[in-house]
PDB file of C-alpha atoms in Angstrom:
ATOM      1  CA  UNK A   1     -34.753 103.898  67.369  1.00 92.00           C
ATOM      2  CA  UNK A   2     -32.870 100.862  68.628  1.00 94.00           C
ATOM      3  CA  UNK A   3     -35.003  97.711  68.269  1.00 91.00           C
ATOM      4  CA  UNK A   4     -33.996  94.822  70.522  1.00 90.00           C
ATOM      5  CA  UNK A   5     -35.300  91.266  70.280  1.00 84.00           C
ATOM      6  CA  UNK A   6     -34.813  88.682  73.018  1.00 83.00           C
ATOM      7  CA  UNK A   7     -33.123  85.637  71.498  1.00 88.00           C
ATOM      8  CA  UNK A   8     -34.461  82.154  72.183  1.00 88.00           C
ATOM      9  CA  UNK A   9     -32.633  80.250  74.912  1.00 91.00           C
ATOM     10  CA  UNK A  10     -30.095  77.721  73.662  1.00 91.00           C
ATOM     11  CA  UNK A  11     -29.432  74.303  75.213  1.00 91.00           C
ATOM     12  CA  UNK A  12     -26.627  75.612  77.452  1.00 92.00           C
ATOM     13  CA  UNK A  13     -28.839  78.332  78.953  1.00 93.00           C
ATOM     14  CA  UNK A  14     -31.755  75.917  79.327  1.00 92.00           C
ATOM     15  CA  UNK A  15     -29.453  73.585  81.277  1.00 92.00           C
ATOM     16  CA  UNK A  16     -28.303  76.441  83.537  1.00 92.00           C
ATOM     17  CA  UNK A  17     -31.925  77.377  84.198  1.00 91.00           C
ATOM     18  CA  UNK A  18     -33.027  73.770  84.872  1.00 91.00           C
ATOM     19  CA  UNK A  19     -30.167  73.086  87.304  1.00 92.00           C
ATOM     20  CA  UNK A  20     -30.860  76.361  89.117  1.00 92.00           C
ATOM     21  CA  UNK A  21     -34.447  75.136  89.577  1.00 90.00           C
ATOM     22  CA  UNK A  22     -33.251  71.933  91.192  1.00 89.00           C
ATOM     23  CA  UNK A  23     -33.340  69.540  88.211  1.00 88.00           C
ATOM     24  CA  UNK A  24     -30.566  66.964  88.578  1.00 86.00           C
ATOM     25  CA  UNK A  25     -31.513  64.575  85.731  1.00 87.00           C
ATOM     26  CA  UNK A  26     -30.955  67.186  83.015  1.00 89.00           C
ATOM     27  CA  UNK A  27     -29.873  64.570  80.457  1.00 90.00           C
ATOM     28  CA  UNK A  28     -33.187  62.728  80.847  1.00 91.00           C
ATOM     29  CA  UNK A  29     -35.044  66.046  80.690  1.00 90.00           C
ATOM     30  CA  UNK A  30     -33.298  66.870  77.402  1.00 90.00           C
ATOM     31  CA  UNK A  31     -33.983  63.379  76.033  1.00 89.00           C
ATOM     32  CA  UNK A  32     -37.693  63.846  76.740  1.00 88.00           C
ATOM     33  CA  UNK A  33     -37.687  67.314  75.166  1.00 88.00           C
ATOM     34  CA  UNK A  34     -36.115  65.663  72.115  1.00 84.00           C
ATOM     35  CA  UNK A  35     -38.570  62.762  72.083  1.00 82.00           C
ATOM     36  CA  UNK A  36     -41.649  64.994  72.317  1.00 83.00           C
ATOM     37  CA  UNK A  37     -39.941  67.800  70.388  1.00 79.00           C
ATOM     38  CA  UNK A  38     -40.939  70.523  72.843  1.00 86.00           C
ATOM     39  CA  UNK A  39     -37.943  72.791  72.288  1.00 85.00           C
ATOM     40  CA  UNK A  40     -40.182  75.588  71.037  1.00 80.00           C
ATOM     41  CA  UNK A  41     -41.623  75.701  74.583  1.00 81.00           C
ATOM     42  CA  UNK A  42     -38.260  75.331  76.317  1.00 88.00           C
ATOM     43  CA  UNK A  43     -36.626  78.216  74.452  1.00 88.00           C
ATOM     44  CA  UNK A  44     -39.056  80.751  75.992  1.00 85.00           C
ATOM     45  CA  UNK A  45     -38.225  81.641  79.628  1.00 86.00           C
ATOM     46  CA  UNK A  46     -41.765  81.775  81.048  1.00 84.00           C
ATOM     47  CA  UNK A  47     -42.726  78.499  79.377  1.00 86.00           C
ATOM     48  CA  UNK A  48     -39.431  76.895  80.406  1.00 90.00           C
ATOM     49  CA  UNK A  49     -40.238  77.767  84.005  1.00 89.00           C
ATOM     50  CA  UNK A  50     -43.594  76.014  83.600  1.00 88.00           C
ATOM     51  CA  UNK A  51     -42.000  73.003  81.871  1.00 90.00           C
ATOM     52  CA  UNK A  52     -39.453  72.579  84.646  1.00 90.00           C
ATOM     53  CA  UNK A  53     -42.216  72.729  87.258  1.00 89.00           C
ATOM     54  CA  UNK A  54     -44.224  70.146  85.323  1.00 90.00           C
ATOM     55  CA  UNK A  55     -41.157  67.893  85.083  1.00 91.00           C
ATOM     56  CA  UNK A  56     -40.567  68.112  88.825  1.00 88.00           C
ATOM     57  CA  UNK A  57     -44.154  67.031  89.568  1.00 87.00           C
ATOM     58  CA  UNK A  58     -44.717  64.488  86.755  1.00 88.00           C
ATOM     59  CA  UNK A  59     -41.252  63.293  85.692  1.00 85.00           C
ATOM     60  CA  UNK A  60     -42.375  63.181  82.059  1.00 87.00           C
ATOM     61  CA  UNK A  61     -43.699  65.242  79.142  1.00 88.00           C
ATOM     62  CA  UNK A  62     -46.658  64.508  76.904  1.00 87.00           C
ATOM     63  CA  UNK A  63     -47.268  65.301  73.254  1.00 87.00           C
ATOM     64  CA  UNK A  64     -47.448  68.897  72.031  1.00 87.00           C
ATOM     65  CA  UNK A  65     -51.242  68.939  72.166  1.00 89.00           C
ATOM     66  CA  UNK A  66     -51.262  67.428  75.663  1.00 90.00           C
ATOM     67  CA  UNK A  67     -48.694  69.903  76.992  1.00 89.00           C
ATOM     68  CA  UNK A  68     -50.458  72.864  75.369  1.00 88.00           C
ATOM     69  CA  UNK A  69     -53.766  71.755  76.878  1.00 90.00           C
ATOM     70  CA  UNK A  70     -52.265  71.382  80.362  1.00 88.00           C
ATOM     71  CA  UNK A  71     -50.494  74.745  80.072  1.00 87.00           C
ATOM     72  CA  UNK A  72     -53.735  76.507  79.100  1.00 89.00           C
ATOM     73  CA  UNK A  73     -55.668  74.832  81.910  1.00 88.00           C
ATOM     74  CA  UNK A  74     -53.108  75.854  84.519  1.00 83.00           C
ATOM     75  CA  UNK A  75     -52.896  79.421  83.214  1.00 85.00           C
ATOM     76  CA  UNK A  76     -56.671  79.715  83.469  1.00 84.00           C
ATOM     77  CA  UNK A  77     -56.716  78.503  87.057  1.00 79.00           C
ATOM     78  CA  UNK A  78     -55.078  81.733  88.202  1.00 62.00           C
ATOM     79  CA  UNK A  79     -52.225  80.102  90.094  1.00 52.00           C
ATOM     80  CA  UNK A  80     -50.751  83.496  90.979  1.00 50.00           C
ATOM     81  CA  UNK A  81     -52.263  84.264  94.392  1.00 47.00           C
ATOM     82  CA  UNK A  82     -51.973  88.017  93.954  1.00 48.00           C
ATOM     83  CA  UNK A  83     -54.057  87.704  90.803  1.00 46.00           C
ATOM     84  CA  UNK A  84     -56.583  85.233  92.123  1.00 46.00           C
ATOM     85  CA  UNK A  85     -57.324  87.025  95.385  1.00 48.00           C
ATOM     86  CA  UNK A  86     -61.029  87.857  95.292  1.00 53.00           C
ATOM     87  CA  UNK A  87     -61.323  86.156  91.880  1.00 59.00           C
ATOM     88  CA  UNK A  88     -64.405  83.932  91.814  1.00 70.00           C
ATOM     89  CA  UNK A  89     -64.337  83.075  88.096  1.00 78.00           C
ATOM     90  CA  UNK A  90     -64.725  79.329  87.683  1.00 79.00           C
ATOM     91  CA  UNK A  91     -61.898  77.687  85.670  1.00 81.00           C
ATOM     92  CA  UNK A  92     -64.317  75.619  83.566  1.00 84.00           C
ATOM     93  CA  UNK A  93     -66.313  78.704  82.646  1.00 85.00           C
ATOM     94  CA  UNK A  94     -63.084  80.592  81.945  1.00 87.00           C
ATOM     95  CA  UNK A  95     -61.927  77.827  79.564  1.00 90.00           C
ATOM     96  CA  UNK A  96     -65.212  77.917  77.629  1.00 89.00           C
ATOM     97  CA  UNK A  97     -64.993  81.705  77.268  1.00 89.00           C
ATOM     98  CA  UNK A  98     -61.344  81.608  76.178  1.00 91.00           C
ATOM     99  CA  UNK A  99     -62.204  79.045  73.498  1.00 92.00           C
ATOM    100  CA  UNK A 100     -64.965  81.381  72.310  1.00 91.00           C
ATOM    101  CA  UNK A 101     -62.527  84.319  72.314  1.00 91.00           C
ATOM    102  CA  UNK A 102     -59.999  82.329  70.276  1.00 92.00           C
ATOM    103  CA  UNK A 103     -62.674  81.345  67.752  1.00 92.00           C
ATOM    104  CA  UNK A 104     -63.720  84.990  67.389  1.00 91.00           C
ATOM    105  CA  UNK A 105     -60.087  86.038  66.864  1.00 90.00           C
ATOM    106  CA  UNK A 106     -59.638  83.397  64.161  1.00 90.00           C
ATOM    107  CA  UNK A 107     -62.939  84.070  62.390  1.00 90.00           C
ATOM    108  CA  UNK A 108     -62.379  87.839  62.415  1.00 87.00           C
ATOM    109  CA  UNK A 109     -58.649  87.564  61.648  1.00 88.00           C
ATOM    110  CA  UNK A 110     -57.674  89.463  64.782  1.00 84.00           C
ATOM    111  CA  UNK A 111     -54.988  88.882  67.415  1.00 81.00           C
ATOM    112  CA  UNK A 112     -55.738  91.578  70.012  1.00 83.00           C
ATOM    113  CA  UNK A 113     -58.275  91.881  72.808  1.00 83.00           C
ATOM    114  CA  UNK A 114     -59.071  95.215  74.457  1.00 80.00           C
ATOM    115  CA  UNK A 115     -58.800  95.408  78.252  1.00 79.00           C
ATOM    116  CA  UNK A 116     -62.219  96.166  79.803  1.00 76.00           C
ATOM    117  CA  UNK A 117     -62.755  99.809  80.829  1.00 69.00           C
ATOM    118  CA  UNK A 118     -59.681 100.972  78.893  1.00 63.00           C
ATOM    119  CA  UNK A 119     -59.578 104.620  77.869  1.00 57.00           C
ATOM    120  CA  UNK A 120     -61.016 104.858  74.355  1.00 50.00           C
ATOM    121  CA  UNK A 121     -58.060 106.973  73.203  1.00 52.00           C
ATOM    122  CA  UNK A 122     -55.963 103.827  72.950  1.00 54.00           C
ATOM    123  CA  UNK A 123     -58.375 102.256  70.455  1.00 58.00           C
ATOM    124  CA  UNK A 124     -57.811 104.397  67.378  1.00 59.00           C
ATOM    125  CA  UNK A 125     -56.364 102.632  64.333  1.00 64.00           C
ATOM    126  CA  UNK A 126     -56.282  99.277  66.141  1.00 66.00           C
ATOM    127  CA  UNK A 127     -58.358  96.277  65.107  1.00 75.00           C
ATOM    128  CA  UNK A 128     -59.400  94.474  68.265  1.00 81.00           C
ATOM    129  CA  UNK A 129     -61.928  92.168  69.885  1.00 79.00           C
ATOM    130  CA  UNK A 130     -64.078  93.539  72.707  1.00 81.00           C
ATOM    131  CA  UNK A 131     -64.678  91.070  75.542  1.00 81.00           C
ATOM    132  CA  UNK A 132     -68.040  92.704  76.253  1.00 82.00           C
ATOM    133  CA  UNK A 133     -69.254  91.646  72.817  1.00 83.00           C
ATOM    134  CA  UNK A 134     -67.918  88.110  72.829  1.00 84.00           C
ATOM    135  CA  UNK A 135     -68.638  87.245  76.492  1.00 83.00           C
ATOM    136  CA  UNK A 136     -71.776  89.141  77.568  1.00 85.00           C
ATOM    137  CA  UNK A 137     -72.490  86.300  80.013  1.00 84.00           C
ATOM    138  CA  UNK A 138     -69.543  87.424  82.167  1.00 82.00           C
ATOM    139  CA  UNK A 139     -70.028  90.095  84.787  1.00 82.00           C
ATOM    140  CA  UNK A 140     -67.625  93.086  84.710  1.00 81.00           C
ATOM    141  CA  UNK A 141     -65.761  91.540  87.633  1.00 82.00           C
ATOM    142  CA  UNK A 142     -65.430  88.201  85.835  1.00 83.00           C
ATOM    143  CA  UNK A 143     -64.218  89.944  82.675  1.00 82.00           C
ATOM    144  CA  UNK A 144     -61.450  91.681  84.602  1.00 83.00           C
ATOM    145  CA  UNK A 145     -60.600  88.460  86.420  1.00 83.00           C
ATOM    146  CA  UNK A 146     -60.248  86.598  83.121  1.00 85.00           C
ATOM    147  CA  UNK A 147     -58.046  89.245  81.504  1.00 83.00           C
ATOM    148  CA  UNK A 148     -55.755  89.192  84.543  1.00 84.00           C
ATOM    149  CA  UNK A 149     -55.183  85.445  84.351  1.00 87.00           C
ATOM    150  CA  UNK A 150     -51.722  84.451  83.056  1.00 84.00           C
ATOM    151  CA  UNK A 151     -53.476  83.136  79.946  1.00 86.00           C
ATOM    152  CA  UNK A 152     -53.057  86.645  78.529  1.00 86.00           C
ATOM    153  CA  UNK A 153     -49.926  88.677  77.802  1.00 82.00           C
ATOM    154  CA  UNK A 154     -49.789  92.476  77.561  1.00 80.00           C
ATOM    155  CA  UNK A 155     -49.648  93.796  74.005  1.00 76.00           C
ATOM    156  CA  UNK A 156     -49.794  97.566  73.471  1.00 75.00           C
ATOM    157  CA  UNK A 157     -51.212  99.736  76.291  1.00 76.00           C
ATOM    158  CA  UNK A 158     -54.852  98.806  76.840  1.00 79.00           C
ATOM    159  CA  UNK A 159     -54.658  95.558  74.886  1.00 83.00           C
ATOM    160  CA  UNK A 160     -53.743  91.921  75.543  1.00 85.00           C
ATOM    161  CA  UNK A 161     -53.071  88.802  73.473  1.00 86.00           C
ATOM    162  CA  UNK A 162     -53.286  85.112  74.211  1.00 86.00           C
ATOM    163  CA  UNK A 163     -50.113  83.893  75.887  1.00 84.00           C
ATOM    164  CA  UNK A 164     -47.292  83.262  73.377  1.00 80.00           C
ATOM    165  CA  UNK A 165     -49.645  83.295  70.418  1.00 76.00           C
ATOM    166  CA  UNK A 166     -47.541  85.358  68.004  1.00 72.00           C
ATOM    167  CA  UNK A 167     -47.899  82.752  65.244  1.00 75.00           C
ATOM    168  CA  UNK A 168     -51.541  81.909  65.944  1.00 79.00           C
ATOM    169  CA  UNK A 169     -51.043  78.313  67.119  1.00 85.00           C
ATOM    170  CA  UNK A 170     -52.711  78.862  70.503  1.00 90.00           C
ATOM    171  CA  UNK A 171     -55.791  80.615  69.130  1.00 89.00           C
ATOM    172  CA  UNK A 172     -55.991  77.932  66.415  1.00 92.00           C
ATOM    173  CA  UNK A 173     -55.859  75.173  69.043  1.00 93.00           C
ATOM    174  CA  UNK A 174     -58.540  76.790  71.216  1.00 93.00           C
ATOM    175  CA  UNK A 175     -60.762  77.602  68.237  1.00 93.00           C
ATOM    176  CA  UNK A 176     -60.577  73.953  67.165  1.00 94.00           C
ATOM    177  CA  UNK A 177     -61.590  72.896  70.680  1.00 94.00           C
ATOM    178  CA  UNK A 178     -64.556  75.286  70.424  1.00 93.00           C
ATOM    179  CA  UNK A 179     -65.650  73.714  67.135  1.00 93.00           C
ATOM    180  CA  UNK A 180     -65.306  70.211  68.598  1.00 91.00           C
ATOM    181  CA  UNK A 181     -67.482  71.188  71.552  1.00 91.00           C
ATOM    182  CA  UNK A 182     -70.172  72.727  69.330  1.00 90.00           C
ATOM    183  CA  UNK A 183     -70.261  69.665  67.109  1.00 87.00           C
ATOM    184  CA  UNK A 184     -70.402  67.305  70.081  1.00 87.00           C
ATOM    185  CA  UNK A 185     -73.357  69.262  71.469  1.00 84.00           C
ATOM    186  CA  UNK A 186     -75.148  68.961  68.118  1.00 79.00           C
ATOM    187  CA  UNK A 187     -75.001  72.695  67.454  1.00 78.00           C
ATOM    188  CA  UNK A 188     -72.709  72.605  64.421  1.00 82.00           C
ATOM    189  CA  UNK A 189     -73.077  70.222  61.459  1.00 86.00           C
ATOM    190  CA  UNK A 190     -69.939  69.162  59.625  1.00 86.00           C
ATOM    191  CA  UNK A 191     -71.170  70.969  56.498  1.00 88.00           C
ATOM    192  CA  UNK A 192     -70.968  74.279  58.393  1.00 89.00           C
ATOM    193  CA  UNK A 193     -67.454  73.469  59.624  1.00 90.00           C
ATOM    194  CA  UNK A 194     -66.408  72.866  56.019  1.00 89.00           C
ATOM    195  CA  UNK A 195     -67.875  76.250  55.026  1.00 89.00           C
ATOM    196  CA  UNK A 196     -65.808  77.917  57.748  1.00 90.00           C
ATOM    197  CA  UNK A 197     -62.502  76.206  56.957  1.00 92.00           C
ATOM    198  CA  UNK A 198     -62.451  75.436  53.238  1.00 92.00           C
ATOM    199  CA  UNK A 199     -62.962  77.339  49.993  1.00 90.00           C
ATOM    200  CA  UNK A 200     -62.444  77.099  46.240  1.00 86.00           C
ATOM    201  CA  UNK A 201     -60.536  79.776  44.349  1.00 84.00           C
ATOM    202  CA  UNK A 202     -60.295  79.697  40.529  1.00 86.00           C
ATOM    203  CA  UNK A 203     -61.074  76.001  40.582  1.00 85.00           C
ATOM    204  CA  UNK A 204     -58.478  75.203  43.248  1.00 86.00           C
ATOM    205  CA  UNK A 205     -59.751  73.658  46.477  1.00 89.00           C
ATOM    206  CA  UNK A 206     -57.877  75.066  49.468  1.00 90.00           C
ATOM    207  CA  UNK A 207     -57.860  75.577  53.220  1.00 91.00           C
ATOM    208  CA  UNK A 208     -58.715  79.211  53.999  1.00 91.00           C
ATOM    209  CA  UNK A 209     -55.321  80.788  54.884  1.00 91.00           C
ATOM    210  CA  UNK A 210     -56.491  82.514  58.079  1.00 91.00           C
ATOM    211  CA  UNK A 211     -57.904  79.216  59.384  1.00 92.00           C
ATOM    212  CA  UNK A 212     -55.077  76.839  58.552  1.00 93.00           C
ATOM    213  CA  UNK A 213     -53.900  76.416  62.157  1.00 92.00           C
ATOM    214  CA  UNK A 214     -57.466  75.756  63.325  1.00 93.00           C
ATOM    215  CA  UNK A 215     -58.011  73.188  60.573  1.00 94.00           C
ATOM    216  CA  UNK A 216     -54.753  71.385  61.403  1.00 93.00           C
ATOM    217  CA  UNK A 217     -55.640  71.115  65.085  1.00 94.00           C
ATOM    218  CA  UNK A 218     -59.219  70.055  64.335  1.00 94.00           C
ATOM    219  CA  UNK A 219     -57.864  67.215  62.189  1.00 94.00           C
ATOM    220  CA  UNK A 220     -56.717  65.515  65.414  1.00 93.00           C
ATOM    221  CA  UNK A 221     -60.292  65.077  66.624  1.00 93.00           C
ATOM    222  CA  UNK A 222     -62.406  65.097  63.460  1.00 90.00           C
ATOM    223  CA  UNK A 223     -61.706  62.405  60.856  1.00 90.00           C
ATOM    224  CA  UNK A 224     -63.814  64.104  58.174  1.00 91.00           C
ATOM    225  CA  UNK A 225     -61.838  67.331  58.487  1.00 92.00           C
ATOM    226  CA  UNK A 226     -58.563  65.378  58.381  1.00 93.00           C
ATOM    227  CA  UNK A 227     -59.589  63.565  55.200  1.00 92.00           C
ATOM    228  CA  UNK A 228     -60.642  66.837  53.572  1.00 92.00           C
ATOM    229  CA  UNK A 229     -57.269  68.444  54.378  1.00 93.00           C
ATOM    230  CA  UNK A 230     -55.456  65.439  52.886  1.00 92.00           C
ATOM    231  CA  UNK A 231     -57.323  66.027  49.641  1.00 90.00           C
ATOM    232  CA  UNK A 232     -56.685  69.772  49.577  1.00 89.00           C
ATOM    233  CA  UNK A 233     -53.381  70.509  51.309  1.00 90.00           C
ATOM    234  CA  UNK A 234     -51.673  67.446  52.823  1.00 91.00           C
ATOM    235  CA  UNK A 235     -48.563  69.467  53.679  1.00 90.00           C
ATOM    236  CA  UNK A 236     -50.626  71.354  56.283  1.00 92.00           C
ATOM    237  CA  UNK A 237     -50.806  68.194  58.414  1.00 92.00           C
ATOM    238  CA  UNK A 238     -47.011  68.178  58.574  1.00 90.00           C
ATOM    239  CA  UNK A 239     -46.515  71.911  59.088  1.00 89.00           C
ATOM    240  CA  UNK A 240     -49.161  72.816  61.702  1.00 89.00           C
ATOM    241  CA  UNK A 241     -51.015  71.438  64.703  1.00 88.00           C
ATOM    242  CA  UNK A 242     -49.450  68.372  66.295  1.00 89.00           C
ATOM    243  CA  UNK A 243     -48.510  65.838  63.587  1.00 90.00           C
ATOM    244  CA  UNK A 244     -47.349  63.321  66.211  1.00 88.00           C
ATOM    245  CA  UNK A 245     -50.937  62.962  67.474  1.00 90.00           C
ATOM    246  CA  UNK A 246     -52.493  62.294  64.057  1.00 91.00           C
ATOM    247  CA  UNK A 247     -53.670  58.768  63.357  1.00 92.00           C
ATOM    248  CA  UNK A 248     -51.241  56.644  61.343  1.00 93.00           C
ATOM    249  CA  UNK A 249     -53.709  56.243  58.468  1.00 92.00           C
ATOM    250  CA  UNK A 250     -53.988  60.029  58.099  1.00 92.00           C
ATOM    251  CA  UNK A 251     -50.219  60.558  58.218  1.00 93.00           C
ATOM    252  CA  UNK A 252     -49.682  57.889  55.557  1.00 94.00           C
ATOM    253  CA  UNK A 253     -52.224  59.504  53.222  1.00 93.00           C
ATOM    254  CA  UNK A 254     -50.761  62.937  53.906  1.00 92.00           C
ATOM    255  CA  UNK A 255     -47.239  61.687  53.199  1.00 92.00           C
ATOM    256  CA  UNK A 256     -48.415  60.227  49.885  1.00 92.00           C
ATOM    257  CA  UNK A 257     -49.757  63.654  48.920  1.00 91.00           C
ATOM    258  CA  UNK A 258     -46.640  65.467  50.128  1.00 90.00           C
ATOM    259  CA  UNK A 259     -44.319  63.174  48.152  1.00 90.00           C
ATOM    260  CA  UNK A 260     -46.447  63.647  45.031  1.00 90.00           C
ATOM    261  CA  UNK A 261     -46.103  67.421  45.441  1.00 87.00           C
ATOM    262  CA  UNK A 262     -42.354  67.140  46.037  1.00 87.00           C
ATOM    263  CA  UNK A 263     -41.966  65.295  42.730  1.00 89.00           C
ATOM    264  CA  UNK A 264     -44.208  67.598  40.688  1.00 86.00           C
ATOM    265  CA  UNK A 265     -43.451  71.037  42.179  1.00 83.00           C
ATOM    266  CA  UNK A 266     -40.004  72.438  41.434  1.00 83.00           C
ATOM    267  CA  UNK A 267     -40.556  75.081  44.140  1.00 85.00           C
ATOM    268  CA  UNK A 268     -41.239  72.514  46.872  1.00 84.00           C
ATOM    269  CA  UNK A 269     -39.762  73.772  50.152  1.00 84.00           C
ATOM    270  CA  UNK A 270     -38.097  71.605  52.761  1.00 82.00           C
ATOM    271  CA  UNK A 271     -40.400  71.121  55.798  1.00 81.00           C
ATOM    272  CA  UNK A 272     -39.636  72.792  59.102  1.00 78.00           C
ATOM    273  CA  UNK A 273     -37.351  70.511  61.128  1.00 80.00           C
ATOM    274  CA  UNK A 274     -39.480  70.518  64.283  1.00 77.00           C
ATOM    275  CA  UNK A 275     -42.692  69.778  62.370  1.00 79.00           C
ATOM    276  CA  UNK A 276     -40.986  67.024  60.370  1.00 84.00           C
ATOM    277  CA  UNK A 277     -39.756  65.361  63.547  1.00 83.00           C
ATOM    278  CA  UNK A 278     -43.254  65.364  65.013  1.00 83.00           C
ATOM    279  CA  UNK A 279     -44.644  63.877  61.811  1.00 88.00           C
ATOM    280  CA  UNK A 280     -41.963  61.160  61.524  1.00 87.00           C
ATOM    281  CA  UNK A 281     -43.110  58.901  64.370  1.00 86.00           C
ATOM    282  CA  UNK A 282     -41.736  55.326  64.613  1.00 89.00           C
ATOM    283  CA  UNK A 283     -45.055  53.832  63.473  1.00 90.00           C
ATOM    284  CA  UNK A 284     -44.334  55.130  59.922  1.00 90.00           C
ATOM    285  CA  UNK A 285     -41.328  52.826  59.616  1.00 91.00           C
ATOM    286  CA  UNK A 286     -43.155  49.998  57.835  1.00 91.00           C
ATOM    287  CA  UNK A 287     -44.701  52.336  55.303  1.00 91.00           C
ATOM    288  CA  UNK A 288     -41.418  54.134  54.579  1.00 88.00           C
TER     289      UNK A 288
END
């Protein structure tokens, strides 16, 4: 079989797209994409369309976490009229359920959600999450309405995934939001969060591999989690989540740990360029 992969858009194609959508200040648009390092969004056509629309209305971009949050909120509002016709699912309720779905995907190490009322023949040999189990508080109509929001992308027939979540960053972000909400409501002590995210293997303290993205995002809003990651795997705070939104104190401590590893580990790998740029904010200048 011939396998074809759609290549990411390059700067020239992004410029063609932006001008076709009526953007005249393309140089300023590119400068802002550089400043906030949002090229991973811009290289995907559907997200580029959303970014251009956001630029037209706001004239600016926020940090990665801010833009991801806004994107999720808008995708859950069902902006497509053909989708939202007769759809009474409240956006706030939809957001809470999607955070719960993401947490279930992370905790069960899954990436696929079955479409309600799908023929059972499509379910063989596929590990999936059933919306009926994770969101019994939704009526059948609300379940279908949620699945049809642009927050979900088709996967294989009968299954969907969170929008552009191939590497798990979106489900990690939403799962972290879920944990923050539970802790704020007093339903989840920090000791339980540590049990979910961290482990010790043969005397080595580590972040559980399947929960690394969640831990990195949670570090933005939970100082205790951030400090624990610094002690176990400081490189994670450079490689995942949104390093640009971490507090300066945390980034300095993480950088200390990363430099120590770079000196001691002959197999130390060079950080991803995009992640490094997010980490290297101007406020680190004095420390460097």
